[in-house]
Short mmCIF file of N, CA, C and O in Angstrom, two decimals:
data_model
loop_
_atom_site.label_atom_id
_atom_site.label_comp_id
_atom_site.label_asym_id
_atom_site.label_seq_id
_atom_site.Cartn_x
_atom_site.Cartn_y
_atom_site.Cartn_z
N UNK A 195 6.16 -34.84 -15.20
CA UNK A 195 6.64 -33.54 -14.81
C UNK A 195 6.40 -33.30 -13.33
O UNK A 195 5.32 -33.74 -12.95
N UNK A 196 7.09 -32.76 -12.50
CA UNK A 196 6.86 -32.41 -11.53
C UNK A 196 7.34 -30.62 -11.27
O UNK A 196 8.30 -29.96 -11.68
N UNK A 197 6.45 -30.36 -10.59
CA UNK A 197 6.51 -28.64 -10.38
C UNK A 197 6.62 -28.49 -8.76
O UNK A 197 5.90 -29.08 -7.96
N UNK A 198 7.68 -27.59 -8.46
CA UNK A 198 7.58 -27.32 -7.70
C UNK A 198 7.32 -25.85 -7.17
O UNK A 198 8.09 -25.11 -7.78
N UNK A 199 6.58 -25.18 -6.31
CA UNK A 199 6.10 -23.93 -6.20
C UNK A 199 6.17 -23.44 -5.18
O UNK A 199 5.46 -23.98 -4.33
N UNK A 200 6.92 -22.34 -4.73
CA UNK A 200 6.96 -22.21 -3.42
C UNK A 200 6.90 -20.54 -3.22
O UNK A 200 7.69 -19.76 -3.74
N UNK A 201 5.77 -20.18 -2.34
CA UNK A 201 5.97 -18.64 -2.12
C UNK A 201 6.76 -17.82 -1.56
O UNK A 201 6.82 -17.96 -0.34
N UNK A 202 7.43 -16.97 -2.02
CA UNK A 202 8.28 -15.96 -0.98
C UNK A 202 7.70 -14.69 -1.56
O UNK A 202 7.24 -14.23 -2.60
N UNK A 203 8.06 -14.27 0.11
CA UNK A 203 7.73 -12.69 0.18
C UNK A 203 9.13 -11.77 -0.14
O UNK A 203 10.19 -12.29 0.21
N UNK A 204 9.19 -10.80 -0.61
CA UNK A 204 10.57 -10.04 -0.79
C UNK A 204 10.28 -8.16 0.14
O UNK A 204 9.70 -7.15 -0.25
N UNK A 205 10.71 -8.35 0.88
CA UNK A 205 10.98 -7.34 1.56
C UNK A 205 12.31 -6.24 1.46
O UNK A 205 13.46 -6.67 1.37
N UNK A 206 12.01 -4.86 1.50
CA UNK A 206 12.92 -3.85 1.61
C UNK A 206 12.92 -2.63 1.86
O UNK A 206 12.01 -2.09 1.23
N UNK A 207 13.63 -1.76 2.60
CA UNK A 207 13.47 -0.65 2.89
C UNK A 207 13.00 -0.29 3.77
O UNK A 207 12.52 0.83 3.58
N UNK A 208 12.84 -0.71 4.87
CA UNK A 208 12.18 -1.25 6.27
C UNK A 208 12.72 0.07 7.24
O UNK A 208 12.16 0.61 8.19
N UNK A 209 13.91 0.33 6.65
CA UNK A 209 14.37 2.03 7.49
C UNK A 209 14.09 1.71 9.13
O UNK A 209 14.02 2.86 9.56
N UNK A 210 13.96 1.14 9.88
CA UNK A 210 13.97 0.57 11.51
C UNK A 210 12.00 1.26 11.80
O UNK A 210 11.67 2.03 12.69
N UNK A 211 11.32 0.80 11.01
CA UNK A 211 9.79 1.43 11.25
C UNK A 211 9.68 -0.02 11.58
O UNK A 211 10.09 -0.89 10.81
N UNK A 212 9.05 -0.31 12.88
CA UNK A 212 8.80 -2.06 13.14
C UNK A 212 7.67 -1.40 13.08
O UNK A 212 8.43 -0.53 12.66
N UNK A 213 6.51 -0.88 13.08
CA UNK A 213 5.48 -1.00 13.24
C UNK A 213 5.19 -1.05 11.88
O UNK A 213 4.22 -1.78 11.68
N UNK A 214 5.77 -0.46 10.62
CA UNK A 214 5.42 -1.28 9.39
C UNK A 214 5.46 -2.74 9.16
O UNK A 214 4.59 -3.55 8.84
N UNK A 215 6.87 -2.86 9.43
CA UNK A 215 7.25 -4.33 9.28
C UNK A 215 6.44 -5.18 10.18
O UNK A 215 6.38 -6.33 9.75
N UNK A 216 5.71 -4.98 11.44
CA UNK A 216 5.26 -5.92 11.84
C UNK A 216 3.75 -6.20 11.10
O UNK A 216 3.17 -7.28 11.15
N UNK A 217 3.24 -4.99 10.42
CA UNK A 217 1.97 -5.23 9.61
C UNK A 217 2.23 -5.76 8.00
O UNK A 217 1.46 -6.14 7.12
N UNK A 218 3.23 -5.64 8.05
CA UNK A 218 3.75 -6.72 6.87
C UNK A 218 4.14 -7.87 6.84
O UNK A 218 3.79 -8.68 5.98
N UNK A 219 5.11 -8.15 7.98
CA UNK A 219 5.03 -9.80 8.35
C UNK A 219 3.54 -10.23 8.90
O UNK A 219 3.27 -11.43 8.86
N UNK A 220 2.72 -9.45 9.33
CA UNK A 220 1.03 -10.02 9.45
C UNK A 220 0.38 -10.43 8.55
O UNK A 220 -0.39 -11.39 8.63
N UNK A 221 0.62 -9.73 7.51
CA UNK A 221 0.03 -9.83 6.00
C UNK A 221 0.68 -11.14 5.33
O UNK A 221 0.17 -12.20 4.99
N UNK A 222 1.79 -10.73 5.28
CA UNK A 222 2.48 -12.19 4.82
C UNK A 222 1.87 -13.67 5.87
O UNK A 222 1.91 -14.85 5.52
N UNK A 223 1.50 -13.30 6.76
CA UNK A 223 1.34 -14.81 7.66
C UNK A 223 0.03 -15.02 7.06
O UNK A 223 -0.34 -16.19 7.03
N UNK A 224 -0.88 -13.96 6.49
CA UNK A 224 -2.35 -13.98 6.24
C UNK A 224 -2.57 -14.63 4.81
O UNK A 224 -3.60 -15.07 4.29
N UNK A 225 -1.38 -14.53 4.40
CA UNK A 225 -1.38 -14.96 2.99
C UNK A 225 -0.53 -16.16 2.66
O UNK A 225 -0.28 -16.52 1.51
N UNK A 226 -0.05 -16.81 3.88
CA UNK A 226 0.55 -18.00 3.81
C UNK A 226 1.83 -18.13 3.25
O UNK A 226 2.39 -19.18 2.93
N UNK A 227 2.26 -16.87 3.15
CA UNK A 227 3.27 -17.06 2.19
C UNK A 227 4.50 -18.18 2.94
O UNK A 227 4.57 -18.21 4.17
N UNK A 228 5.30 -18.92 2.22
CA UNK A 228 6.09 -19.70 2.87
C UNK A 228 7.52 -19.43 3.19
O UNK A 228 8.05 -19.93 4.18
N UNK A 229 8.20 -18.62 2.32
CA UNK A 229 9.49 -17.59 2.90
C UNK A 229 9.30 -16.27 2.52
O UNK A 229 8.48 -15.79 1.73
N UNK A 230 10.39 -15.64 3.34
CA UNK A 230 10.20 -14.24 2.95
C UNK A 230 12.04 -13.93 2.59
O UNK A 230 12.90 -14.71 3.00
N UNK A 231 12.34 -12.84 1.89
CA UNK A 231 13.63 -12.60 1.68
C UNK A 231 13.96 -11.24 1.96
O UNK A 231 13.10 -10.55 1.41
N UNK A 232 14.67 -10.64 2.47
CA UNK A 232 15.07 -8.77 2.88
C UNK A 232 15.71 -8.58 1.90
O UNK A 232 15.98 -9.62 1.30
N UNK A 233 16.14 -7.55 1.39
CA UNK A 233 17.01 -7.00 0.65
C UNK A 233 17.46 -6.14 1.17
O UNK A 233 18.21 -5.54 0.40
N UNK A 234 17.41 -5.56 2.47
CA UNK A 234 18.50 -4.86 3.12
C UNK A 234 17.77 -3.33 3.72
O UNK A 234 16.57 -3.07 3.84
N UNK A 235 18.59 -2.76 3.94
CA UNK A 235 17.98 -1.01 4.70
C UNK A 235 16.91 -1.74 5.67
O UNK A 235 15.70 -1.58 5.53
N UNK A 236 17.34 -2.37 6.44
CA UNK A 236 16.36 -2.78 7.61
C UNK A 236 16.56 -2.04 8.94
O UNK A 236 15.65 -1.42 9.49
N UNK A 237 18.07 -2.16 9.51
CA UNK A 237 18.45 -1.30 10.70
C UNK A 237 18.68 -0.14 10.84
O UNK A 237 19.41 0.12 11.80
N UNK A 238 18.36 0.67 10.26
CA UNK A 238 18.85 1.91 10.51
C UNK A 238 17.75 3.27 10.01
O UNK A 238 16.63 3.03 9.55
N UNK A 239 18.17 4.41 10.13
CA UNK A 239 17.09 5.06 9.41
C UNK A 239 15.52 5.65 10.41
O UNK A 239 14.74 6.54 10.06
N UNK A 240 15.45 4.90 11.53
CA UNK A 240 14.14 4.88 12.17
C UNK A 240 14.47 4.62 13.79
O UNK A 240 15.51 4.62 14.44
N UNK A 241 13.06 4.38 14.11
CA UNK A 241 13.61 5.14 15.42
C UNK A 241 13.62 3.08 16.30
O UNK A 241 13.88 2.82 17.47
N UNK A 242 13.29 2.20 15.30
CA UNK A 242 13.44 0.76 16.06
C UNK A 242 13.98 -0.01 15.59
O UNK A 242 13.44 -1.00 15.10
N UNK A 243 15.36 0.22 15.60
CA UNK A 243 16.55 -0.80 14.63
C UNK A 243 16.68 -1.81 15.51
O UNK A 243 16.75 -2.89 14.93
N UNK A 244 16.74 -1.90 16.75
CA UNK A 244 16.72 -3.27 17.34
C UNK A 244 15.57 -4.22 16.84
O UNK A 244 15.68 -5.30 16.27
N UNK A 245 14.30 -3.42 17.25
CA UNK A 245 13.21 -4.49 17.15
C UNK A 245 13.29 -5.18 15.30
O UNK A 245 12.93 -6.33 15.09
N UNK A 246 13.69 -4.47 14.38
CA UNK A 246 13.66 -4.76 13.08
C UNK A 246 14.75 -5.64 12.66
O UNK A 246 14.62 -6.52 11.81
N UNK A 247 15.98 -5.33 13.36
CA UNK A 247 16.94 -6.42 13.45
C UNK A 247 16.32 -8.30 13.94
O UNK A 247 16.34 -9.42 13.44
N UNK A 248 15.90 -7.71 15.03
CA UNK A 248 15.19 -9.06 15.54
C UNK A 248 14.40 -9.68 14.62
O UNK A 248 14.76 -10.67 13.99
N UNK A 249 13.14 -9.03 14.49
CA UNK A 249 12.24 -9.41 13.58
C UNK A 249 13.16 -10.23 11.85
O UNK A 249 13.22 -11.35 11.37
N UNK A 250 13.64 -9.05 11.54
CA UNK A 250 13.96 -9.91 9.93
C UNK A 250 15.23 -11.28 10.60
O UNK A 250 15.15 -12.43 10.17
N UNK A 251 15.97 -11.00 11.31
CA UNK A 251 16.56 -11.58 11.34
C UNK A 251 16.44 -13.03 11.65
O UNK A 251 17.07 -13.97 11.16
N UNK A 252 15.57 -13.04 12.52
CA UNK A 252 14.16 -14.24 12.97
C UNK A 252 13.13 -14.61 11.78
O UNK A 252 12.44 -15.62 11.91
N UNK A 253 13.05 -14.04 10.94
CA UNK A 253 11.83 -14.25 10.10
C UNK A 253 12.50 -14.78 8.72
O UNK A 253 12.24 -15.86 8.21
N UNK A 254 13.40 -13.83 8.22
CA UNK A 254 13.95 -13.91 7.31
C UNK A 254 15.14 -15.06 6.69
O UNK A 254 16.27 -15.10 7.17
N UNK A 255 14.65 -16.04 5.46
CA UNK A 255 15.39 -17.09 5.37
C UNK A 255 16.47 -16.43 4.60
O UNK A 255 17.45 -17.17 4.55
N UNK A 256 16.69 -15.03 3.84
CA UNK A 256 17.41 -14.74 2.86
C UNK A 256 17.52 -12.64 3.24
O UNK A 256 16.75 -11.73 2.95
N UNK A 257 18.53 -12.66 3.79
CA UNK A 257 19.14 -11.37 4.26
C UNK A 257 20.31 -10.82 4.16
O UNK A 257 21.39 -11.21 4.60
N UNK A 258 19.87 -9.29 3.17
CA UNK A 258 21.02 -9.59 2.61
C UNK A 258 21.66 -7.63 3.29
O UNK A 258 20.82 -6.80 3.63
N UNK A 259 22.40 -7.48 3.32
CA UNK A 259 23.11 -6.20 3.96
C UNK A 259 22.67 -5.01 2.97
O UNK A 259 22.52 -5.44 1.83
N UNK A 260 22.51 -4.08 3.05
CA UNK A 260 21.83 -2.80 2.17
C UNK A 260 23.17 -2.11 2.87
O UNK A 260 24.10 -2.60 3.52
N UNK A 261 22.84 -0.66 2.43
CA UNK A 261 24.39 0.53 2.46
C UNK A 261 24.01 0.71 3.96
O UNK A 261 24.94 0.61 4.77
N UNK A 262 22.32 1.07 4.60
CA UNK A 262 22.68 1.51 5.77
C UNK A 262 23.44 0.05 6.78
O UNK A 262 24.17 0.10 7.76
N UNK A 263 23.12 -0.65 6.34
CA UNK A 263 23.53 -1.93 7.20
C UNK A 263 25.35 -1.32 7.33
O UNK A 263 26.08 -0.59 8.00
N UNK A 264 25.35 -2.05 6.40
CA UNK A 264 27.32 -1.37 5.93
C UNK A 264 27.55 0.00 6.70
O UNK A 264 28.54 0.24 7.38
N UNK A 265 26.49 0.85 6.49
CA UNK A 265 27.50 2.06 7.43
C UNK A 265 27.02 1.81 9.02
O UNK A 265 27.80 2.14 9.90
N UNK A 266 26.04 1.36 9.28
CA UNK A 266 26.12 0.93 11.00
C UNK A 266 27.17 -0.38 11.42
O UNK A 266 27.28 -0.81 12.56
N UNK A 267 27.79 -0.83 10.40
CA UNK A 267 28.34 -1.94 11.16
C UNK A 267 29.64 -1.85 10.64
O UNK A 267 30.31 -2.87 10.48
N UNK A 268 30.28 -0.15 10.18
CA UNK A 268 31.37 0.31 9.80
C UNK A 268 31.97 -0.02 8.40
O UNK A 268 32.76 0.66 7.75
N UNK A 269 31.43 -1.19 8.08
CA UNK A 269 31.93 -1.49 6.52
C UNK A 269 31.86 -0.78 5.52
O UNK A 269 32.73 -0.67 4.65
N UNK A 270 30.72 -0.18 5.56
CA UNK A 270 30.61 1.24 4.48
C UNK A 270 31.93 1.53 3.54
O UNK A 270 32.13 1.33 2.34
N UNK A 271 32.60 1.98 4.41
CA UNK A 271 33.87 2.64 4.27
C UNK A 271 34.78 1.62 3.21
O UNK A 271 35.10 1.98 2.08
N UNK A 272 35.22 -0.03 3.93
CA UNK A 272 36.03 -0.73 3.40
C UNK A 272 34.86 -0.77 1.91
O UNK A 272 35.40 -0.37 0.88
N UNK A 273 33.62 -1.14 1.79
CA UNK A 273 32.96 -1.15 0.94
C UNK A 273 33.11 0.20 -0.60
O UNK A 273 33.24 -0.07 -1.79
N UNK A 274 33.03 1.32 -0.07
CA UNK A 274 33.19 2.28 -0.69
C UNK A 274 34.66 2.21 -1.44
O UNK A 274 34.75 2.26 -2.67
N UNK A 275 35.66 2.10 -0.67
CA UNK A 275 36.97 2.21 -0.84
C UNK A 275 37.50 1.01 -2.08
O UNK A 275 38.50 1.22 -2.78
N UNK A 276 36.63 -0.27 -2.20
CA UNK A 276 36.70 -0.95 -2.75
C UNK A 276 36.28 -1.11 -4.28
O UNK A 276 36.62 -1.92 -5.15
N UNK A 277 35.15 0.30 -4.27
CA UNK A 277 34.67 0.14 -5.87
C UNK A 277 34.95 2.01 -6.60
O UNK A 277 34.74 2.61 -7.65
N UNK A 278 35.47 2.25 -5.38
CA UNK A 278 35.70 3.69 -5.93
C UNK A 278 37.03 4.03 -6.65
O UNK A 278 37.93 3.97 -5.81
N UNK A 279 37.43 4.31 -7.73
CA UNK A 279 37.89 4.93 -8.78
C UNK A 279 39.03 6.26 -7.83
O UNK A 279 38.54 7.31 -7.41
N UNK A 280 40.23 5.97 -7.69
CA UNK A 280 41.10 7.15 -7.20
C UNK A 280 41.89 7.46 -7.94
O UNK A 280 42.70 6.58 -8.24
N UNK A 281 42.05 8.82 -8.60
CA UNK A 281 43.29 9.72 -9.20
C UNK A 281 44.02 9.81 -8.21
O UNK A 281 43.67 10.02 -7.05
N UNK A 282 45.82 9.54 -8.91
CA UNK A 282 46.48 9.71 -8.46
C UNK A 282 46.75 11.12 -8.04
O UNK A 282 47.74 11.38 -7.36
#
């Protein structure tokens, strides 16, 4: 048998607070973990969407777009339009 085991961290909701996220990617380095994954709401929301962009985007092997992502980068809309239900 062979096992293979590998740690990831799962991250979300990050709302542009880098000063959370950077004490969470600390923690994660403290704990060795070996990937980490976003689930999204990273850019927006707070007052450091650049620095949080950078950070996950640099850190993160698995990133995935949340709603605020979609409405800062206009997709929202085509997104919405796509699962929403219209009466004629």
């Amino acid at each position: 048998y062979i096992y293979l085991v590998k740690s990831i961290a799962v991250i979300a909701d990050v709302h542009a607070n880098a000063q959370a996220l950077v004490a969470v990617l600390h923690k994660i380095d403290e704990m060795a973990i070996e990937d980490v994954f976003c689930l999204g709401d990273f850019a927006s929301g707070g007052p450091y969407p650049e620095v949080c962009y950078e950070l996950v985007t640099r850190r993160c092997s698995v990133v995935l777009a949340g709603n605020h992502e979609l409405f800062v980068t206009g997709h929202v809309w085509e997104y919405s339009d796509s699962i929403c239900m219209h009466n004629p």
